[in-house]
mmCIF file with all atom_site columns, C-alpha atoms in Angstrom:
data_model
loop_
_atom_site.group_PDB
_atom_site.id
_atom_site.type_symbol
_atom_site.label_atom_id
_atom_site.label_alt_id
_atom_site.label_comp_id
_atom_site.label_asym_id
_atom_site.label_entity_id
_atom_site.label_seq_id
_atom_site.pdbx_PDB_ins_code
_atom_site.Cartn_x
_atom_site.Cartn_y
_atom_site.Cartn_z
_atom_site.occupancy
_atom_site.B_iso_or_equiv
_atom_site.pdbx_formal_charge
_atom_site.auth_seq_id
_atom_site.auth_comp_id
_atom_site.auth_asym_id
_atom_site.auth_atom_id
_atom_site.pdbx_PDB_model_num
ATOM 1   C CA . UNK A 1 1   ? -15.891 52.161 28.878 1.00 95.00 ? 1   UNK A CA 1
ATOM 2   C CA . UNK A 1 2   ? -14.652 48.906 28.599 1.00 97.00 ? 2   UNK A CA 1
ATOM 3   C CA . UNK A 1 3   ? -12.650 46.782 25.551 1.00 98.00 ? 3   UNK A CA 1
ATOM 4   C CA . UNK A 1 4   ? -12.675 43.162 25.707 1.00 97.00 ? 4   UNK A CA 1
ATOM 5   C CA . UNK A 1 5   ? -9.100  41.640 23.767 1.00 97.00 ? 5   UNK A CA 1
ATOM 6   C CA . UNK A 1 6   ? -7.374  38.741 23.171 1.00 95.00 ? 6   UNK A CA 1
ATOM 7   C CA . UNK A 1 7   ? -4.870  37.732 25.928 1.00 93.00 ? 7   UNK A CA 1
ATOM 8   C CA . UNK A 1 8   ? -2.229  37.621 23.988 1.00 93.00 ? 8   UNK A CA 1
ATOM 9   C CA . UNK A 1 9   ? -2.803  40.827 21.819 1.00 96.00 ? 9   UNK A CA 1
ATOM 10  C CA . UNK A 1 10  ? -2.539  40.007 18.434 1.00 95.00 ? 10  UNK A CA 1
ATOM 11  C CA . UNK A 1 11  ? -5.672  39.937 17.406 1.00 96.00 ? 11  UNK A CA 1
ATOM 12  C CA . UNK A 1 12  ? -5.506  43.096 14.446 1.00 97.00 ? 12  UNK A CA 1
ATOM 13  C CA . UNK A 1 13  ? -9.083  43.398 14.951 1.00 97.00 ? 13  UNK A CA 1
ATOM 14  C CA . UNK A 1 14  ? -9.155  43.832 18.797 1.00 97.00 ? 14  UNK A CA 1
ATOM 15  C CA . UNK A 1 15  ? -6.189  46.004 17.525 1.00 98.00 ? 15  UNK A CA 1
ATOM 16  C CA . UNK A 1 16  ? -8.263  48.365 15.179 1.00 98.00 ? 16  UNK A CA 1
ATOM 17  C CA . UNK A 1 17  ? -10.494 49.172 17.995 1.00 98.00 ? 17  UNK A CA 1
ATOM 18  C CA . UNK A 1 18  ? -7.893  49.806 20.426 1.00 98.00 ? 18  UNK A CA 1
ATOM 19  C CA . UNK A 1 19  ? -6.101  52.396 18.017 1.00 98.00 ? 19  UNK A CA 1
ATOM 20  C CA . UNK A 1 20  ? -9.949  53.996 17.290 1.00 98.00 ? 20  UNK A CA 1
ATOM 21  C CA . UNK A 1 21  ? -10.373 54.635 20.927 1.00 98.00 ? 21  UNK A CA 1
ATOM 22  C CA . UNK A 1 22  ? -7.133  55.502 21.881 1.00 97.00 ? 22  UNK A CA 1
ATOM 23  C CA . UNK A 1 23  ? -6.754  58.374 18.789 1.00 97.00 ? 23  UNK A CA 1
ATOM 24  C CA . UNK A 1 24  ? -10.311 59.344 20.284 1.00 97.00 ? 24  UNK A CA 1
ATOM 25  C CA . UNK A 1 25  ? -9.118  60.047 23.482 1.00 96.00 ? 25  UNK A CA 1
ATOM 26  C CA . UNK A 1 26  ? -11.678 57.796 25.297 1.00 95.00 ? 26  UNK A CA 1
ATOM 27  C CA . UNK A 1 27  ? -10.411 56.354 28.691 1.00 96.00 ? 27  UNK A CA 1
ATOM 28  C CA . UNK A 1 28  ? -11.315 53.054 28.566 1.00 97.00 ? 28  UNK A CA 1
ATOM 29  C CA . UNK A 1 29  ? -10.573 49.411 30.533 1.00 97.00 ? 29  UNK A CA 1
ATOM 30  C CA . UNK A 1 30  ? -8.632  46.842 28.518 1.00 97.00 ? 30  UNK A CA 1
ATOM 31  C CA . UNK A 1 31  ? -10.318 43.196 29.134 1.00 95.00 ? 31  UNK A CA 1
ATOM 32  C CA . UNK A 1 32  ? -8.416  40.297 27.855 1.00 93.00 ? 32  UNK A CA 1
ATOM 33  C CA . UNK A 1 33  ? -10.028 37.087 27.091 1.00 94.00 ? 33  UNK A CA 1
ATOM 34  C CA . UNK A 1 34  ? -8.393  33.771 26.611 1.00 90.00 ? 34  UNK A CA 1
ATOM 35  C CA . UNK A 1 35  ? -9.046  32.382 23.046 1.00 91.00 ? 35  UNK A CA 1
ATOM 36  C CA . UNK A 1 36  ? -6.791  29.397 23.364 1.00 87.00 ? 36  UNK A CA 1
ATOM 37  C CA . UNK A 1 37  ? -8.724  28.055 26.400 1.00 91.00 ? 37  UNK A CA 1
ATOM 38  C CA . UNK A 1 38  ? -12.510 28.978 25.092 1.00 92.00 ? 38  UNK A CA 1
ATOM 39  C CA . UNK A 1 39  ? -13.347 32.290 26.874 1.00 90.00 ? 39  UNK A CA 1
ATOM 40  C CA . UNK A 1 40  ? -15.127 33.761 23.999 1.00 92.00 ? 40  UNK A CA 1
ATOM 41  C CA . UNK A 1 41  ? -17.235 30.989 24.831 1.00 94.00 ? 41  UNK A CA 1
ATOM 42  C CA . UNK A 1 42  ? -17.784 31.026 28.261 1.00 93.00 ? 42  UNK A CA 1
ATOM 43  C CA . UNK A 1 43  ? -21.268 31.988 29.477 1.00 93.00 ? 43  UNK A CA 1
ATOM 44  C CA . UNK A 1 44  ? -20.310 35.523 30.997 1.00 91.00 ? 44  UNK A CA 1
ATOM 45  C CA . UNK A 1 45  ? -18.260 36.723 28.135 1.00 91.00 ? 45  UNK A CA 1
ATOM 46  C CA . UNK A 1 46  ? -20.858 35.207 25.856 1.00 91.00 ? 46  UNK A CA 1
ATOM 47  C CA . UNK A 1 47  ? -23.669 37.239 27.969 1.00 90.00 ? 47  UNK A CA 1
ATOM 48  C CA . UNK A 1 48  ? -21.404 40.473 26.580 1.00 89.00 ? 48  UNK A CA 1
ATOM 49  C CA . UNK A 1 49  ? -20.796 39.523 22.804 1.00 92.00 ? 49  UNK A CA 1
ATOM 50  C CA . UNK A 1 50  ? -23.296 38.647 20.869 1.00 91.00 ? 50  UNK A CA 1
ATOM 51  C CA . UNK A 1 51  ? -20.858 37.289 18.026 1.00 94.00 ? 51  UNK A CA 1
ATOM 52  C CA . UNK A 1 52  ? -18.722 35.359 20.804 1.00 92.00 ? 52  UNK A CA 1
ATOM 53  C CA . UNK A 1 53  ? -15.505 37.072 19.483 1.00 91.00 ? 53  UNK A CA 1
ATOM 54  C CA . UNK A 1 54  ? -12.566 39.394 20.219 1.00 95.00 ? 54  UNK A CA 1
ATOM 55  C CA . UNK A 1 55  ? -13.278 42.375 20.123 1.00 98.00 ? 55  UNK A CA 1
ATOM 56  C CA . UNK A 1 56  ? -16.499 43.615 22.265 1.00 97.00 ? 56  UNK A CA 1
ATOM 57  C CA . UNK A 1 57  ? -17.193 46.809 23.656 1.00 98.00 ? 57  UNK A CA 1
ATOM 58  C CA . UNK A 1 58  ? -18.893 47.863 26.975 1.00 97.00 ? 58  UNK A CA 1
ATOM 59  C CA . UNK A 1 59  ? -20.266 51.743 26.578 1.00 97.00 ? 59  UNK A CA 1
ATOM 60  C CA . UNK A 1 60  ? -22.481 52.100 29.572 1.00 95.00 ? 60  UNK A CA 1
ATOM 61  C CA . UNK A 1 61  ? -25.454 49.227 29.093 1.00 95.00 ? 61  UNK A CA 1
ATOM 62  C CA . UNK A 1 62  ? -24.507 49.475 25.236 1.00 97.00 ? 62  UNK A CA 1
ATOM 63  C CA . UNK A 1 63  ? -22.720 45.955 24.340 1.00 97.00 ? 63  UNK A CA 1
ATOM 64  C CA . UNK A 1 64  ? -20.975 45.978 20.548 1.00 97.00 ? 64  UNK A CA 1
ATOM 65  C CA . UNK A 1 65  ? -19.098 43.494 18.814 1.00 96.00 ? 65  UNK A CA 1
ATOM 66  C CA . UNK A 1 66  ? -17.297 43.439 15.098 1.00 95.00 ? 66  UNK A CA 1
ATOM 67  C CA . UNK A 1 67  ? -14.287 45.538 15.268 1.00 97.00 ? 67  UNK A CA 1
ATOM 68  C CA . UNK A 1 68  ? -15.537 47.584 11.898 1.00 96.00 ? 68  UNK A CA 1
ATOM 69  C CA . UNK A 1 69  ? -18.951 48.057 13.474 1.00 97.00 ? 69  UNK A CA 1
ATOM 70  C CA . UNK A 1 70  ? -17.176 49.297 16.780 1.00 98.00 ? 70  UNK A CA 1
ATOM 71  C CA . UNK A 1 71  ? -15.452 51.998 14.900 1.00 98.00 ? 71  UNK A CA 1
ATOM 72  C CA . UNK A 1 72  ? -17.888 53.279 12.608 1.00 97.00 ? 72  UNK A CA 1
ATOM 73  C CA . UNK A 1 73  ? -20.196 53.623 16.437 1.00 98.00 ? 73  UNK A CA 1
ATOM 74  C CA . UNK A 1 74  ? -17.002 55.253 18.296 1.00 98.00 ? 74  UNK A CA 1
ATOM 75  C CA . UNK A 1 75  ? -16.979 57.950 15.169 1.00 97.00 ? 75  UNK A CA 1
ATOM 76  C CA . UNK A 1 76  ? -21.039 58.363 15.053 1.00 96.00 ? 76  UNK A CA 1
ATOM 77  C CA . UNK A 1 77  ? -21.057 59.403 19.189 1.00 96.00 ? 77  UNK A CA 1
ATOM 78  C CA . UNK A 1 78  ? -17.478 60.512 20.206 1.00 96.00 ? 78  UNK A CA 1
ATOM 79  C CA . UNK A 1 79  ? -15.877 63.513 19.269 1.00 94.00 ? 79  UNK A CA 1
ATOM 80  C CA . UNK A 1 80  ? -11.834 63.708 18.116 1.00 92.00 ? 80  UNK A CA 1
ATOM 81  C CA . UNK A 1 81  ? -9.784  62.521 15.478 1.00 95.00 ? 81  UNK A CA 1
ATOM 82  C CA . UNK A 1 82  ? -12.095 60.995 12.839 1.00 97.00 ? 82  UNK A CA 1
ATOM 83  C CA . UNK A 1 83  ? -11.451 57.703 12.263 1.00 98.00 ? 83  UNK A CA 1
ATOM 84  C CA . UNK A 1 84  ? -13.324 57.630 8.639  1.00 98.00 ? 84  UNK A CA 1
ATOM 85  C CA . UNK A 1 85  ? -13.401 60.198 6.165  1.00 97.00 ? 85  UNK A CA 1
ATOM 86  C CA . UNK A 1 86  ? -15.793 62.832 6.208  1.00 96.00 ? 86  UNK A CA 1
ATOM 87  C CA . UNK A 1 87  ? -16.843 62.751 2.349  1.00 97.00 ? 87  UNK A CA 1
ATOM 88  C CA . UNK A 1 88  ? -19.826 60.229 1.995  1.00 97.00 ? 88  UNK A CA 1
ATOM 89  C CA . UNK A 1 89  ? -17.719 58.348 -1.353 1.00 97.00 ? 89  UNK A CA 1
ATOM 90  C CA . UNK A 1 90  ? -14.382 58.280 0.525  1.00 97.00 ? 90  UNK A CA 1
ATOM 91  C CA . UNK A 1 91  ? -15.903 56.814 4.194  1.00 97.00 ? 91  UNK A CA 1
ATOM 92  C CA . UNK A 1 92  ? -17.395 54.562 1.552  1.00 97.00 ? 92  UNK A CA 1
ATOM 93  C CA . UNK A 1 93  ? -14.444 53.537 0.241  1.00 97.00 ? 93  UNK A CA 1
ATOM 94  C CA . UNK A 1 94  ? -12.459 53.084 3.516  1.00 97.00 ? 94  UNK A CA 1
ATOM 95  C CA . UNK A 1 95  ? -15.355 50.576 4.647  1.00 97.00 ? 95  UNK A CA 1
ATOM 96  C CA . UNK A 1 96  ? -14.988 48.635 1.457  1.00 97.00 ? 96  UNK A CA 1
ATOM 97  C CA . UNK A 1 97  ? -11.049 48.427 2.637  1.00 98.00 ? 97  UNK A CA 1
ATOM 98  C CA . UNK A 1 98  ? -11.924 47.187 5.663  1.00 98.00 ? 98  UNK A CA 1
ATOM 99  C CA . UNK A 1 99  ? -14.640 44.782 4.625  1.00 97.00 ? 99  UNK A CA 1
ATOM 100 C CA . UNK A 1 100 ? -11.940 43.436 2.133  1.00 98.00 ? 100 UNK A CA 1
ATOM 101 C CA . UNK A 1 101 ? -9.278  42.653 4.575  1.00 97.00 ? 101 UNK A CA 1
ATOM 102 C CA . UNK A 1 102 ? -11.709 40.906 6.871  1.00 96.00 ? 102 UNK A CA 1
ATOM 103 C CA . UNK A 1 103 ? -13.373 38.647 4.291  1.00 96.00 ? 103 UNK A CA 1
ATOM 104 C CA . UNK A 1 104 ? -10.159 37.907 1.845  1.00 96.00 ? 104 UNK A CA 1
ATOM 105 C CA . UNK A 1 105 ? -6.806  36.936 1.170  1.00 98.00 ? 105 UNK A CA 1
ATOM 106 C CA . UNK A 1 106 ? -7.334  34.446 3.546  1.00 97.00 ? 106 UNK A CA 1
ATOM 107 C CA . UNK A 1 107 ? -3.743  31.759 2.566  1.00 98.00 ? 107 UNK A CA 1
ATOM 108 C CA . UNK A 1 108 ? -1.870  35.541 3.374  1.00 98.00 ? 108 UNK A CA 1
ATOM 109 C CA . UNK A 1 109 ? -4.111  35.441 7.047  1.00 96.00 ? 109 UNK A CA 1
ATOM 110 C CA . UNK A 1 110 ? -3.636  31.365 7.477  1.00 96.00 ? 110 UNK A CA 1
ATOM 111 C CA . UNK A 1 111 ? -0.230  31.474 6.780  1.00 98.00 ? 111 UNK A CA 1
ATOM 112 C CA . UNK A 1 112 ? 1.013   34.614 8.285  1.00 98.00 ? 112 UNK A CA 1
ATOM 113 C CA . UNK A 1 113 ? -1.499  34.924 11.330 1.00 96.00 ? 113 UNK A CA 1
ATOM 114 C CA . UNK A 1 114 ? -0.449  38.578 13.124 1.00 96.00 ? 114 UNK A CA 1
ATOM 115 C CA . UNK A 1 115 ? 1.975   35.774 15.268 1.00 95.00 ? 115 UNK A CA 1
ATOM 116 C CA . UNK A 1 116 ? 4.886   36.282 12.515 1.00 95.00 ? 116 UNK A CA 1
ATOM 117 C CA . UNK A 1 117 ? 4.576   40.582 13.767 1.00 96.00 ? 117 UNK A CA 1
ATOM 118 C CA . UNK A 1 118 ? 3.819   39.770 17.488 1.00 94.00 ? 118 UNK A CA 1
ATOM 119 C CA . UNK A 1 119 ? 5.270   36.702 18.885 1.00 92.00 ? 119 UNK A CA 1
ATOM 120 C CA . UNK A 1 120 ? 7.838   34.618 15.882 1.00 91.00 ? 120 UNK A CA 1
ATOM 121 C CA . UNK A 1 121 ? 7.946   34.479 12.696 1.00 93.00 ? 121 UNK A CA 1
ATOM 122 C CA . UNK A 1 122 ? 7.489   31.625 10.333 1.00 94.00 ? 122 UNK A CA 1
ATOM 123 C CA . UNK A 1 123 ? 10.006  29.359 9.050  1.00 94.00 ? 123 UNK A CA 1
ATOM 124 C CA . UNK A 1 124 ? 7.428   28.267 6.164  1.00 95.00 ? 124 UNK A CA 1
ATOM 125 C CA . UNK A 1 125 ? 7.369   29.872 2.338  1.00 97.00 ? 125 UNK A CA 1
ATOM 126 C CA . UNK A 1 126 ? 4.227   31.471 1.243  1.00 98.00 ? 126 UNK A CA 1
ATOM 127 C CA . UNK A 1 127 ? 2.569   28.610 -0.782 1.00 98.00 ? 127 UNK A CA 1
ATOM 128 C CA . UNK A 1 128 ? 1.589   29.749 -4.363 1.00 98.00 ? 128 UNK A CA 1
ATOM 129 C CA . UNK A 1 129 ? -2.089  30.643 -3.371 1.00 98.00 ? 129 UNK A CA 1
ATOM 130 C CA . UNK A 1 130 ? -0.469  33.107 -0.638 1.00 98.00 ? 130 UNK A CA 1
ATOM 131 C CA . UNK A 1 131 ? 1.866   34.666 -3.191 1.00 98.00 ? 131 UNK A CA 1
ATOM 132 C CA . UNK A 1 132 ? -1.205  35.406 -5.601 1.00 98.00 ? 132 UNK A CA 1
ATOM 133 C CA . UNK A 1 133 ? -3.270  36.851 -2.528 1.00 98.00 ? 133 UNK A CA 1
ATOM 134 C CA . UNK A 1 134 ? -0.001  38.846 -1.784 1.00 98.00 ? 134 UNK A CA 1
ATOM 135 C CA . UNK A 1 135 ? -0.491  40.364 -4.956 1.00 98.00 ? 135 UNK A CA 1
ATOM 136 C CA . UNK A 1 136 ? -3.942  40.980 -5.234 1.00 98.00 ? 136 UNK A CA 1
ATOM 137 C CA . UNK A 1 137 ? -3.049  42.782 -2.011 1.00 98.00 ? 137 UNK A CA 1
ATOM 138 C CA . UNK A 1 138 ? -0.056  44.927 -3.748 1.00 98.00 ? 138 UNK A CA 1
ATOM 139 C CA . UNK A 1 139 ? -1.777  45.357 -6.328 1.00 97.00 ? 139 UNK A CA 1
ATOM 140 C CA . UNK A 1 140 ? -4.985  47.251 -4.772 1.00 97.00 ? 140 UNK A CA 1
ATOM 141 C CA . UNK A 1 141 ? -2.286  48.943 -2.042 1.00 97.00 ? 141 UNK A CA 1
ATOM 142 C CA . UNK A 1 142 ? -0.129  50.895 -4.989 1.00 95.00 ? 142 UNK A CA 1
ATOM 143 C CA . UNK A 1 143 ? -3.725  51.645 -6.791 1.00 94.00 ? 143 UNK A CA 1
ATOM 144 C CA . UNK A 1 144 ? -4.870  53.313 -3.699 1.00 95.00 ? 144 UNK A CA 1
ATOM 145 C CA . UNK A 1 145 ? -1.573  54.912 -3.234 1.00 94.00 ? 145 UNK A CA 1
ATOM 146 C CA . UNK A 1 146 ? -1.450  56.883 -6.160 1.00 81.00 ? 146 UNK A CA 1
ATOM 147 C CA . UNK A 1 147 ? 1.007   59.150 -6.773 1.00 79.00 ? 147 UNK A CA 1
ATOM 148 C CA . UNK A 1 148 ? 2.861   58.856 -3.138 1.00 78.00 ? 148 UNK A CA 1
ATOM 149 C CA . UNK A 1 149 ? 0.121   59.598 -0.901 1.00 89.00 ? 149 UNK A CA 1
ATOM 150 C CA . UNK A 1 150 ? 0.712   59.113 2.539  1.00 92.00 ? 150 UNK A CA 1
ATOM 151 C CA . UNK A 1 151 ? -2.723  57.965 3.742  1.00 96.00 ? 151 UNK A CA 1
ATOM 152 C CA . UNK A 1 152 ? -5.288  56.206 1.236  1.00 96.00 ? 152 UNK A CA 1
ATOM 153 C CA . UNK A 1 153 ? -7.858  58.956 1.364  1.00 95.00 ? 153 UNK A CA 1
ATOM 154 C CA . UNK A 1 154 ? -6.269  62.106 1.683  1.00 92.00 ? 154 UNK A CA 1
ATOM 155 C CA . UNK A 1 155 ? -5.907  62.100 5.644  1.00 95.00 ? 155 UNK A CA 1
ATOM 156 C CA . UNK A 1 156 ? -5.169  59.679 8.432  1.00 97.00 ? 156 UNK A CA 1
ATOM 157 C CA . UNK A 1 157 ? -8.075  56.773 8.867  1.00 98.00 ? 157 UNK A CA 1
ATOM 158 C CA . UNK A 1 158 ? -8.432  53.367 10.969 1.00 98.00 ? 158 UNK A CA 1
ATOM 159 C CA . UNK A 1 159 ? -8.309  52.140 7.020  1.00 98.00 ? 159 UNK A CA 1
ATOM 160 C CA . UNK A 1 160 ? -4.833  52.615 7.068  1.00 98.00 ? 160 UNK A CA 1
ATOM 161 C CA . UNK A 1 161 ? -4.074  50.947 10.337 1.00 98.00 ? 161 UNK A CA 1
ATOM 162 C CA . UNK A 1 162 ? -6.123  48.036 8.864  1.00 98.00 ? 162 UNK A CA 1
ATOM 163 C CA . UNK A 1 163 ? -4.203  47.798 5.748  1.00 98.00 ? 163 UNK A CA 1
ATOM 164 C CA . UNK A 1 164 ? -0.728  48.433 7.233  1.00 98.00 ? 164 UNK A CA 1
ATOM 165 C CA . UNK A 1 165 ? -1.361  45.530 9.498  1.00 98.00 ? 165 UNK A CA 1
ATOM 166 C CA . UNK A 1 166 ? -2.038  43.089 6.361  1.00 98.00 ? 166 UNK A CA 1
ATOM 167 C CA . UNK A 1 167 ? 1.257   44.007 5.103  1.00 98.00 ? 167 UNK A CA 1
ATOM 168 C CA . UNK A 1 168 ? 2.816   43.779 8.281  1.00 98.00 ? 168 UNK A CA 1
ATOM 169 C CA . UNK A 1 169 ? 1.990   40.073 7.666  1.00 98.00 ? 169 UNK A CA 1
ATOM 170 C CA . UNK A 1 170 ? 4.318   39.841 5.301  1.00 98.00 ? 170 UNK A CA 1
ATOM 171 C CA . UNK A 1 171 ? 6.701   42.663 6.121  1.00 98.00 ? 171 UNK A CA 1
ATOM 172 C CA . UNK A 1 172 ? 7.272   41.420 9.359  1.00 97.00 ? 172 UNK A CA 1
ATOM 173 C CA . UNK A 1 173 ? 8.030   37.734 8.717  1.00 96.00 ? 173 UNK A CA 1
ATOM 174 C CA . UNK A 1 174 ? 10.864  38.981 6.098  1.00 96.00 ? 174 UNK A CA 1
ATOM 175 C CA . UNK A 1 175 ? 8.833   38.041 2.717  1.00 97.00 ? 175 UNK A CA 1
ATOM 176 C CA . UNK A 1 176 ? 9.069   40.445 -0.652 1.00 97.00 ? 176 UNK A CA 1
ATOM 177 C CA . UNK A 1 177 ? 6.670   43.118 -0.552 1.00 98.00 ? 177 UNK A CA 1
ATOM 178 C CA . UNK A 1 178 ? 7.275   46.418 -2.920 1.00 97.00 ? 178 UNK A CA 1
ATOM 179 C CA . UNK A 1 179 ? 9.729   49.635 -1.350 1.00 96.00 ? 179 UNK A CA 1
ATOM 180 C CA . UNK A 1 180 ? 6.764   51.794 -1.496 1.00 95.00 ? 180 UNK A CA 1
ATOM 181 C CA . UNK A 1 181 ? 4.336   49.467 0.502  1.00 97.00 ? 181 UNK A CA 1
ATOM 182 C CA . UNK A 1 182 ? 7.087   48.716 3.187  1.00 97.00 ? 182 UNK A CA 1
ATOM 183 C CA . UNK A 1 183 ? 7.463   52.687 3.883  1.00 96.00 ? 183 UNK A CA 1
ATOM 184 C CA . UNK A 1 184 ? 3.381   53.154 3.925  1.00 97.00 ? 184 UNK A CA 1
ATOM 185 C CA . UNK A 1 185 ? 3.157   50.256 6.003  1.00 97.00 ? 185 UNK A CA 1
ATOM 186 C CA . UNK A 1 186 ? 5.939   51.739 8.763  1.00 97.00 ? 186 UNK A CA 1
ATOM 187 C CA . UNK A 1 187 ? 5.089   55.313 8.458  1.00 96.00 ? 187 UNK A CA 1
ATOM 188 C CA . UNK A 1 188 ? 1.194   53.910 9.932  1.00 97.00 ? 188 UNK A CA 1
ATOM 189 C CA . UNK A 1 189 ? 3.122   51.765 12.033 1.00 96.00 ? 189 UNK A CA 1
ATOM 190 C CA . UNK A 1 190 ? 5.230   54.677 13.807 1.00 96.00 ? 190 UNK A CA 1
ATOM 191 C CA . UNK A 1 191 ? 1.473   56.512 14.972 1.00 97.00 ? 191 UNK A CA 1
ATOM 192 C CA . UNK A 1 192 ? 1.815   56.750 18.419 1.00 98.00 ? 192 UNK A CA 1
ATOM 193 C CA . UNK A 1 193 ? -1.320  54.953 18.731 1.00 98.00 ? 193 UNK A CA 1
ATOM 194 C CA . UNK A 1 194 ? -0.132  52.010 16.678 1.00 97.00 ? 194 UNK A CA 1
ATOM 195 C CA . UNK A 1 195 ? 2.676   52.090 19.127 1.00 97.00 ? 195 UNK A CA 1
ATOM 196 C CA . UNK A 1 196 ? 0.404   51.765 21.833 1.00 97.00 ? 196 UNK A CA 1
ATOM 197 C CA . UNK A 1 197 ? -0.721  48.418 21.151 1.00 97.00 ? 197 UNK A CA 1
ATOM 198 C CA . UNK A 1 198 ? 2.076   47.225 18.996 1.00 96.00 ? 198 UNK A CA 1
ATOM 199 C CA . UNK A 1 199 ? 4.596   47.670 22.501 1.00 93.00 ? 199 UNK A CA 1
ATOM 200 C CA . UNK A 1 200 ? 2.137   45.759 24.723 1.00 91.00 ? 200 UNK A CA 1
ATOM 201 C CA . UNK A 1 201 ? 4.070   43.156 27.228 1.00 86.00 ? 201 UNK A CA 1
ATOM 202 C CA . UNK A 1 202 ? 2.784   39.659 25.646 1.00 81.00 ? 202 UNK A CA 1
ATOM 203 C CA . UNK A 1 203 ? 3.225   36.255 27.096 1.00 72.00 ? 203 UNK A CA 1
ATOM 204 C CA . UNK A 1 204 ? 5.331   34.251 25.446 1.00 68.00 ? 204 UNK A CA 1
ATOM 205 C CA . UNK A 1 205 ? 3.397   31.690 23.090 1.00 59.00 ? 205 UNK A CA 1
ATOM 206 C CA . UNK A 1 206 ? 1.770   28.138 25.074 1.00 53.00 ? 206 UNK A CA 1
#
């Protein structure tokens, strides 16, 4: 199987996938593709993603892209750890995580892109439209948390690799987020899969 990333590894949802498949235990090819210079774009990556984008999986003659659509496919076929929740309302509920991160709190995304956690942080205050998006995004965390949990829905899911990562964001580039979401947010961090990715040699940035 192969997993087409960014070259530079920062991508969180090239990142997602790479935790899915590695807590699966699939053996798999890592594929980077140069954003900076247009290789989503180029005709034989394009020939491979539909979507143009990091990431795409290969799976035999099977070609995927969207990290959330990868996952939900690596936890219909493969066996292993499950990435979603078993119970129909919960898996629900983790996909509506997901979906959220992806489509909002975009001044949090624009002005702490996963760089600030990979590469260098930013010298730059969160505007006032980041702090409200910040939080929206503490807000929703401590719901989901109730009562201490460990993991949003009872047990380990790529959910909480998802989430961890958007406060990572801001955890990472030193800004205010709550005790309680800091030691979620490093407990998911400290998964040796996490680790996996998070302790990949990167170039340096340009």
């Amino acid at each position: 199987m192969l997993l087409y990333v960014d070259r530079l590894y920062t991508s969180p949802y090239a990142m997602s996938v790479f935790v899915g498949m590695q807590e699966k235990g699939i053996p798999f090819e890592v594929r980077t593709v140069d954003l900076d210079a247009g290789g989503q774009h180029a005709p034989d990556y394009a020939a491979q993603s539909l979507t143009q984008r990091v990431p795409t999986l290969v799976d035999g003659d099977f070609r995927l892209s969207e990290s959330s659509a990868i996952t939900e496919y690596l936890d219909d076929v493969y066996p292993g750890v499950p990435l979603y929740p078993a119970d129909a309302k919960l898996k629900a509920r983790a996909r509506q995580v997901q979906a959220w991160l992806r489509s909002d709190l975009l001044p949090i995304r624009q002005e702490r892109s996963t760089d600030v956690i990979f590469l260098q942080r930013s010298d730059a205050p969160l505007s006032p439209a980041a702090q409200v998006a910040a939080q929206k995004l503490f807000d929703a965390t401590d719901a989901l948390l109730a009562d201490g949990a460990e993991y949003l829905f009872g047990a380990w899911s790529i959910a909480d690799v998802d989430l961890a990562l958007m406060l990572h964001r801001l955890i990472a580039n030193g800004d205010a987020v709550p005790p309680k979401l800091v030691a979620y947010a490093q407990r998911q961090w400290q998964r040796p899969t996490v680790q996996a990715w998070v302790s990949r040699e990167r170039a340096p940035l340009g």
